[in-house]
Coordinates of C-alpha atoms in Angstrom, one line a residue:
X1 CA -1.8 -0.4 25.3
X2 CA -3.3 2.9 25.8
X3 CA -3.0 5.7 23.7
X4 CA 0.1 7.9 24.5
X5 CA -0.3 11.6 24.8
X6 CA 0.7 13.6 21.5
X7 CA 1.6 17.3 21.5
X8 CA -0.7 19.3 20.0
X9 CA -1.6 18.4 16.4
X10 CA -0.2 20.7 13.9
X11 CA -2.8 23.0 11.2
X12 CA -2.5 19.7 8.9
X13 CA -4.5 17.6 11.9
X14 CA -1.0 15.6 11.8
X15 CA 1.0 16.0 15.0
X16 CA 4.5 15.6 13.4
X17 CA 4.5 17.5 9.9
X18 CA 8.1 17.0 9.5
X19 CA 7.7 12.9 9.8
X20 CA 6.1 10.3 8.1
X21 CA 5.7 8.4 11.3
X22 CA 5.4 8.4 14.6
X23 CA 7.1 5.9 17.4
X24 CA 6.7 5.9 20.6
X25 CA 8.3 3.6 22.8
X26 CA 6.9 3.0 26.2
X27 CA 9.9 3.1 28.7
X28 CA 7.2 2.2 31.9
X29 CA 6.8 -0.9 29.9
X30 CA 9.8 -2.3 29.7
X31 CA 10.3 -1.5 33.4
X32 CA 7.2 -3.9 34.3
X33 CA 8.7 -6.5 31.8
X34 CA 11.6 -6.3 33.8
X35 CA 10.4 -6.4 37.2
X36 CA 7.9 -9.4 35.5
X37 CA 10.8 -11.5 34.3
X38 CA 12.9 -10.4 37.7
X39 CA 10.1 -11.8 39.4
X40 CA 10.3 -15.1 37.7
X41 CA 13.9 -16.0 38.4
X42 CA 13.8 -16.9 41.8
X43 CA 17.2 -15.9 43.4
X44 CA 19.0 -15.8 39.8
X45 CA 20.4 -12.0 38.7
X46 CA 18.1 -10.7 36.4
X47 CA 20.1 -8.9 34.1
X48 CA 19.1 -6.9 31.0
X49 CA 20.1 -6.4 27.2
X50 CA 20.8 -3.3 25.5
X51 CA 22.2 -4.5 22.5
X52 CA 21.2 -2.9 19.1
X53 CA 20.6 0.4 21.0
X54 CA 18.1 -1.8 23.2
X55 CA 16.8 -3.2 20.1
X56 CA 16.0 -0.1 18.3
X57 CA 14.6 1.8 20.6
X58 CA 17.5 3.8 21.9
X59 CA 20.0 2.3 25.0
X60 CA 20.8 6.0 26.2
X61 CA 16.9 6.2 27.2
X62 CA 16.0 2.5 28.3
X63 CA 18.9 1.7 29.9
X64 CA 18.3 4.4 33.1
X65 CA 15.0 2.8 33.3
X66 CA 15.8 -0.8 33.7
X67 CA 18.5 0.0 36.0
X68 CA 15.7 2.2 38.4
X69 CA 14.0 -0.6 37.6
X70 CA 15.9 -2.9 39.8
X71 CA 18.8 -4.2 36.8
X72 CA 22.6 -4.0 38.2
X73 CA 23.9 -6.0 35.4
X74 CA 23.7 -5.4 31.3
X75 CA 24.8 -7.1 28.0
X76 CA 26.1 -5.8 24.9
X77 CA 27.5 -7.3 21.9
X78 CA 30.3 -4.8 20.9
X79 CA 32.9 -2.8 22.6
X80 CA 31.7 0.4 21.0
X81 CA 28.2 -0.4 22.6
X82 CA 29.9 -0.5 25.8
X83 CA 31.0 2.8 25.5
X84 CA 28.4 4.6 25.0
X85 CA 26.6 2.8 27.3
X86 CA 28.8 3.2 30.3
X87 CA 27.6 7.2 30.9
X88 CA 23.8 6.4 31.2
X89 CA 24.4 4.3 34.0
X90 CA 25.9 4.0 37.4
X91 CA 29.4 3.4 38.0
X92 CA 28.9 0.5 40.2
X93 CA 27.0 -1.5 37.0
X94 CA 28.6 -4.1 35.5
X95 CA 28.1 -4.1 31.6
X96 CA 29.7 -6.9 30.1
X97 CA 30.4 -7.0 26.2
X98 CA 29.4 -11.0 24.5
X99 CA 31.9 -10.4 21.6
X100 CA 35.0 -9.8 24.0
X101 CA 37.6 -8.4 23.0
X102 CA 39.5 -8.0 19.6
X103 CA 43.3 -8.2 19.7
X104 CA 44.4 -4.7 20.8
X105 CA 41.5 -3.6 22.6
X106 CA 41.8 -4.9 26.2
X107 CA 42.9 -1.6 27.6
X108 CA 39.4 -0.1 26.6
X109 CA 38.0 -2.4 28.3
X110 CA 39.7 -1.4 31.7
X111 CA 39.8 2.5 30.8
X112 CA 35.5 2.3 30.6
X113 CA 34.5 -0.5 33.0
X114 CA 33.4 -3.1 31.1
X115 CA 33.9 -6.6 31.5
X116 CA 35.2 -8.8 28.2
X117 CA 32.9 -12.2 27.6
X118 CA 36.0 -14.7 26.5
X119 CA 35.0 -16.6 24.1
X120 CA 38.4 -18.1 22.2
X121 CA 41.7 -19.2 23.7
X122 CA 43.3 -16.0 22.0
X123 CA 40.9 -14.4 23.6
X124 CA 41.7 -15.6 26.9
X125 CA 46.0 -15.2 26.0
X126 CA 44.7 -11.2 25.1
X127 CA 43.4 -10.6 28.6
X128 CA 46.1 -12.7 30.3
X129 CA 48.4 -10.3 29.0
X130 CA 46.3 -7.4 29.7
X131 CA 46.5 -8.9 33.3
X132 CA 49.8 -9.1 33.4
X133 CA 50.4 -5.8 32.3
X134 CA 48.5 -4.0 34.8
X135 CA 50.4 -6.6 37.6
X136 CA 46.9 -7.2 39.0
X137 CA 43.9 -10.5 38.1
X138 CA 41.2 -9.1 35.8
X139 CA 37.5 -9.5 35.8
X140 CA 35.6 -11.1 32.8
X141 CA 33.4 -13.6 31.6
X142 CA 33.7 -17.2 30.1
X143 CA 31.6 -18.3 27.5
X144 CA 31.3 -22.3 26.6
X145 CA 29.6 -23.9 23.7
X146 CA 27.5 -26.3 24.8
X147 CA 26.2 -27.1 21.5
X148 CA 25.3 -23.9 19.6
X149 CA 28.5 -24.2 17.2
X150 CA 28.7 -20.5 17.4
X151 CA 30.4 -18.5 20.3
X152 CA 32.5 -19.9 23.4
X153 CA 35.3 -22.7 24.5
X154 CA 35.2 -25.7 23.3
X155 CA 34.9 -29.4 25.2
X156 CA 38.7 -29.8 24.2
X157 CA 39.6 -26.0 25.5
X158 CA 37.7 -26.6 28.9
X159 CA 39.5 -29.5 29.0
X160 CA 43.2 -27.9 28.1
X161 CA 42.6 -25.4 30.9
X162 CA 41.7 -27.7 33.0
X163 CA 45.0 -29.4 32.5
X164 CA 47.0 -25.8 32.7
X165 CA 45.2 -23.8 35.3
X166 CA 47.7 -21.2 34.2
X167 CA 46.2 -20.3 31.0
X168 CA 43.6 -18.7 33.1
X169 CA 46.1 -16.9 35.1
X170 CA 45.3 -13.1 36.3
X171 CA 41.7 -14.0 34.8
X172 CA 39.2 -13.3 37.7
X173 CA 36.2 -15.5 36.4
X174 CA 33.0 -13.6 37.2
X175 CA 31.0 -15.6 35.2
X176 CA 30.6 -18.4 33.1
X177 CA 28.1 -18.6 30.6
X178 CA 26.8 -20.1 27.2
X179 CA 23.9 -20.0 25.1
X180 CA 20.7 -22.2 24.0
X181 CA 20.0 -22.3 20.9
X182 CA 16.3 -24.0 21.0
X183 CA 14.9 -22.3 23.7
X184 CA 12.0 -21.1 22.3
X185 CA 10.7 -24.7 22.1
X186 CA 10.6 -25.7 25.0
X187 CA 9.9 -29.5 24.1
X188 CA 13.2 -29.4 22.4
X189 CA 15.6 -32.2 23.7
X190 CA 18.5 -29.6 23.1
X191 CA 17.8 -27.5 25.7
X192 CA 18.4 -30.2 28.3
X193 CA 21.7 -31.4 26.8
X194 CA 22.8 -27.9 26.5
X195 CA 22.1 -27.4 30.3
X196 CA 23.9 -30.6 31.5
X197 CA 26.8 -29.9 29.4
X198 CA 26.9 -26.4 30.9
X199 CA 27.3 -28.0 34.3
X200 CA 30.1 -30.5 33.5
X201 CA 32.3 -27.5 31.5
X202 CA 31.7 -25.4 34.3
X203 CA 33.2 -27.8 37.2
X204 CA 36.1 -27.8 35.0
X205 CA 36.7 -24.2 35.7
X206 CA 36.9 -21.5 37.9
X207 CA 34.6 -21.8 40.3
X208 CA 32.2 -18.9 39.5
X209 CA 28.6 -18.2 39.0
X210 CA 26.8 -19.6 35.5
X211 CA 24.2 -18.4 33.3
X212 CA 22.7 -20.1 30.1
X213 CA 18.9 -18.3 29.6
X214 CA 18.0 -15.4 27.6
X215 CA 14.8 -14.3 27.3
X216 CA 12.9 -17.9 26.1
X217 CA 14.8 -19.7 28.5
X218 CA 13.7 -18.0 31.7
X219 CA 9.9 -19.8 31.0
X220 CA 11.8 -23.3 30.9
X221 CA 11.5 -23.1 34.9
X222 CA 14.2 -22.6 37.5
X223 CA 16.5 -25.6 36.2
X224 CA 17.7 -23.1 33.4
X225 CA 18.0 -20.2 35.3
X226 CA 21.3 -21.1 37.4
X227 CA 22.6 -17.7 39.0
X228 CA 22.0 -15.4 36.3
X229 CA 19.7 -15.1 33.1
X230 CA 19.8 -12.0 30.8
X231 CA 16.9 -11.1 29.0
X232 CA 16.9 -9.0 26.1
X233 CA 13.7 -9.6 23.4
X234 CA 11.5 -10.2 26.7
X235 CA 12.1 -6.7 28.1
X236 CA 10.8 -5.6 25.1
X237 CA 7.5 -7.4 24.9
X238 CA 8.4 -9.9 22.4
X239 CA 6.9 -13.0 23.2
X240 CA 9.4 -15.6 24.6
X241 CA 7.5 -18.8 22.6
X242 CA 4.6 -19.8 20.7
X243 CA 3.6 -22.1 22.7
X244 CA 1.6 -20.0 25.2
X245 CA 0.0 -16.8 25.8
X246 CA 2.7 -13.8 26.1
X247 CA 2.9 -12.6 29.4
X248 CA 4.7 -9.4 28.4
X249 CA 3.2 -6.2 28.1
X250 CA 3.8 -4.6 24.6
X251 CA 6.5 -1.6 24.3
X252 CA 6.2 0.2 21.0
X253 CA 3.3 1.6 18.7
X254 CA 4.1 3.0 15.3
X255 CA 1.6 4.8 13.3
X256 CA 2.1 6.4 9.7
X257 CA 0.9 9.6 8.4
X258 CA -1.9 9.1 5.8
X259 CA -0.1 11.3 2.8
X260 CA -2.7 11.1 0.1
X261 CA -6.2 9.4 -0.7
X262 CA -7.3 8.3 -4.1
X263 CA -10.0 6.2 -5.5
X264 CA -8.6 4.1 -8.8
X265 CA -10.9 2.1 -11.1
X266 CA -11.2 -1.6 -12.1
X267 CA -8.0 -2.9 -14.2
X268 CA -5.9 0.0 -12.5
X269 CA -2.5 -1.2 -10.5
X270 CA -0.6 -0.4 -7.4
X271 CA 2.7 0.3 -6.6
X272 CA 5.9 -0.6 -8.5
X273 CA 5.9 -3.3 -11.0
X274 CA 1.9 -3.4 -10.7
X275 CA 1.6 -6.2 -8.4
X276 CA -1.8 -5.9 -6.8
X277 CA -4.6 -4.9 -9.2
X278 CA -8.2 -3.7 -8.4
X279 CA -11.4 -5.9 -9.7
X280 CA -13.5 -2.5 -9.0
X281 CA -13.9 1.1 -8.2
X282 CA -11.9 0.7 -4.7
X283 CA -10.9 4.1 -2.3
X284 CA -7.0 3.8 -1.4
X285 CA -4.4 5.4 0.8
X286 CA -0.9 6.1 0.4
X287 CA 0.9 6.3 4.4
X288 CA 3.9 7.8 4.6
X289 CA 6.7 4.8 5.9
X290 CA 8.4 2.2 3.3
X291 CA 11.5 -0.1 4.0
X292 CA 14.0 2.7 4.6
X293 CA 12.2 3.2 7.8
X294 CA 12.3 -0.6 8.4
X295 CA 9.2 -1.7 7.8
X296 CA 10.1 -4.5 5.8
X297 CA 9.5 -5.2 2.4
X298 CA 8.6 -8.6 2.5
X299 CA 5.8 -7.3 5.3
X300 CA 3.2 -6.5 1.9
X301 CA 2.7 -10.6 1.7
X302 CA -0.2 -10.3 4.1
X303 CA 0.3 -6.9 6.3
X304 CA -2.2 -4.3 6.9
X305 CA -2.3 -1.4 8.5
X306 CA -5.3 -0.3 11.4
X307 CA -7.7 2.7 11.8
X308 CA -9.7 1.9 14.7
X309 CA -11.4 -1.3 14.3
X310 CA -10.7 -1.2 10.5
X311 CA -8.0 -3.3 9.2
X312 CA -6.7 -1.8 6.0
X313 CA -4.1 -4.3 4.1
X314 CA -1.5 -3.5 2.2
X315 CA -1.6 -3.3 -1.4
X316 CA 1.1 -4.4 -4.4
X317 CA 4.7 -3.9 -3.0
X318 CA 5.9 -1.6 0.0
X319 CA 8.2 1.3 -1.5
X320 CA 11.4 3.1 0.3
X321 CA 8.9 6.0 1.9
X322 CA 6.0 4.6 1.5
X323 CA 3.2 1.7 1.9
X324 CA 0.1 1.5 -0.1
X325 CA -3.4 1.0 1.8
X326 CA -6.8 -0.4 1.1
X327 CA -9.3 2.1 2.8
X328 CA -12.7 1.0 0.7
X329 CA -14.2 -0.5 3.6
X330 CA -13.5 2.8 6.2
X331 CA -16.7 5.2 5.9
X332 CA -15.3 8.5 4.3
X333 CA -16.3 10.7 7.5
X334 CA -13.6 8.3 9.3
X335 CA -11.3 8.8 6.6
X336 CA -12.1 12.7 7.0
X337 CA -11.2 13.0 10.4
X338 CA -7.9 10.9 10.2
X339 CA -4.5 11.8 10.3
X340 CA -2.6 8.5 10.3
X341 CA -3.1 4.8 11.0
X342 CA -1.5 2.2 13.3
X343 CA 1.4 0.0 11.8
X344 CA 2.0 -1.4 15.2
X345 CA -0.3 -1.1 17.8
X346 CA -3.3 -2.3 19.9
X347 CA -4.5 -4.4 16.9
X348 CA -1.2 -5.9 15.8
X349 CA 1.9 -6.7 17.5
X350 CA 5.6 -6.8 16.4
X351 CA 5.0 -10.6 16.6
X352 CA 2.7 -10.3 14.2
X353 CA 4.2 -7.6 11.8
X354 CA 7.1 -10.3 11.9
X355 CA 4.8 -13.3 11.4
X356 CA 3.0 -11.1 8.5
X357 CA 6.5 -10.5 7.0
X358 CA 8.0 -13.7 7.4
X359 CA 10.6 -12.8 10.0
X360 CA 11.0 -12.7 13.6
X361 CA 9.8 -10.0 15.6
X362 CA 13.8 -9.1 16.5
X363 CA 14.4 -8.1 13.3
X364 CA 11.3 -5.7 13.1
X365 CA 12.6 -3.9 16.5
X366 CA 15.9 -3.5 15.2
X367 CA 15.1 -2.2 12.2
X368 CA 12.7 0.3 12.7
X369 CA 14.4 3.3 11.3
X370 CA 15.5 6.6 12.7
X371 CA 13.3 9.0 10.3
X372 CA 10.1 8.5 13.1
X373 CA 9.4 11.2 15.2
X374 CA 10.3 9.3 18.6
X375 CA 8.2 9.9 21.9
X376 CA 8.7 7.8 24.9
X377 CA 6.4 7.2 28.1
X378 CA 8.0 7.5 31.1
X379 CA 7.7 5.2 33.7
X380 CA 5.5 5.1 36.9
X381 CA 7.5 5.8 39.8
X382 CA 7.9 2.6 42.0
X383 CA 10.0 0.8 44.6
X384 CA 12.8 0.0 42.0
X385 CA 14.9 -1.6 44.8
X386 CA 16.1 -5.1 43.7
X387 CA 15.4 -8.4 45.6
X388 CA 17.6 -8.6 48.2
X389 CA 18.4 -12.4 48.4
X390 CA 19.0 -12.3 44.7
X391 CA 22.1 -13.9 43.9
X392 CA 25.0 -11.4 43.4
X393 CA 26.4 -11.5 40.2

């Protein structure tokens, strides 16, 4: 990814003085990952994810994007993410909100525009009555499990509305949906009995357009993609498996201020309970982001950190503000001229970081912290207009 402009760099060489890091979040990126994944589905909706504040990296700013972009339908998990969603976008775009709705709630559904996944017969009773309230049928979603043992209807409730038609009563099915669990293997045998049994609870309902794929499932070809697939990691360049090359263009870069230098001396420790110790006269660094900002403790196993085309890796434990550096190898006029180093970046991805960390590169998104000083890159204008045989959703 290339470099993304700064403002001009403060007296201290460092272009945020008030941060200890810098994010920035490349919103033209996750508009090509879009049109990239759109591009994929064949007639299917593409739809996007903004949960998590679009993982991290702030729904208020990548929403407008994805929907200029080409995307006319987004997923949240909670109501409340609903809410404050609903301004940044058109009135016309459907949000819908995966956790539905908890007793009480259905009228804020209606009063904002969003559209209740139904995952539980109570569920289903709460916006029946809702329905019946406003005298009129009511849009939402279904959601089936079809093997995940997590959210949706079961076999025996598909088969008890099947048998009462009137439990679904002033419910205006606009989708019907689960979720695979294995997707990111795509040899998985799961994957194909989750898709099968998606068809056979679906012709027991409503009939109504179906979506199973997230981001992973979209790259198990067009017989997982039905009429809509809603990609969330994807859009922001997580890879979708391990299994092959990712085809996504990365998103974020973080890079940490370089707070102090020192050179320590053979039998000298690092860092809190003196975990790592030095075998000689070694030069270190001390950057300026620890777990608070959600670089992850359990990152110091193997992490590093980059300066150029020197990888610096982290020494004894990572701290609340700050992470601990191994700079012998840099030449001091490099170290001279720098300001900070790159945590995420050209050299190493989230999927890395998260590999490095033992973790998935989801939880490294949505945990990056809001002390960074946050810049985003806007995206290239283009013709955002979306496909016009794709299904409507």
């Amino acid at each position: 990814m290339p470099d993304l402009p700064f403002p001009q760099p403060m007296a201290s060489g460092w272009a945020f003085a008030g941060a200890g890091a810098a994010l920035e979040i490349d919103l033209d990126a996750i508009a090509a990952n879009y049109r990239l994944l759109d591009a994929r589905t064949g007639a299917a909706t593409c739809a996007a994810v903004v949960k998590a504040d679009a993982y991290g990296l702030g729904a208020d700013r990548v929403a407008p994007v994805l929907e200029q972009a080409g995307a006319r339908v987004f997923f949240v998990a909670h109501l409340e993410e609903g809410i404050r969603l609903r301004p940044h976008v058109s009135p016309g775009v459907r949000i819908f909100v995966l956790h539905g709705p908890m007793p009480g709630t259905e009228a804020l559904f209606t009063r904002h525009a969003l559209l209740p996944v139904l995952n539980s017969m109570e569920q289903l009773a709460g916006w029946r009555a809702h329905a019946a309230q406003a005298q009129k049928a009511l849009p939402a979603a279904v959601q089936v499990d079809t093997g995940m043992s997590r959210f949706g209807l079961s076999e025996a409730d598909v088969a008890t509305l099947a048998q009462t038609p009137a439990l679904l009563g002033g419910i205006d099915t606009k989708l019907v949906m689960s979720h695979l669990a294995c997707a990111d293997t795509p040899a998985n045998p799961a994957n194909a009995m989750q898709r099968d049994r998606l068809r056979a609870m679906a012709a027991r309902l409503p009939a109504a357009p179906c979506a199973l794929s997230a981001s992973s499932g979209i790259f198990l070809g067009p017989d997982y993609h039905f009429d809509l697939v809603r990609p969330g990691a994807a859009l922001y360049g997580l890879a979708p498996n391990a299994q092959a090359p990712n085809p996504l263009r990365p998103t974020v870069r973080l890079r940490a201020r370089i707070v102090q230098r020192r050179v320590i001396a053979a039998g000298d420790g690092v860092g809190y309970g003196l975990t790592w110790h030095a075998t000689g006269t070694r030069r270190i660094a001390t950057l300026g982001i620890g777990y608070a900002d959600g670089f992850l403790r359990s990152g110091a196993r193997d992490g590093c950190a980059w300066l150029g085309d020197y990888r610096l890796p982290i020494l004894g434990r990572i701290s609340m503000d700050s992470t601990t550096v191994d700079v012998n190898d840099v030449p001091e006029s490099v170290l001279d001229a720098a300001t900070h180093v790159d945590m995420i970046g050209p050299r190493r991805s989230v999927d890395e970081v998260a590999h490095g960390a033992g973790t998935i590169g989801y939880e490294v998104l949505t945990a990056l912290g809001s002390r960074f000083h946050r810049t985003y890159r806007q995206p290239v204008a283009c013709d955002a207009s979306p496909c016009q045989n794709k299904a409507s959703v």
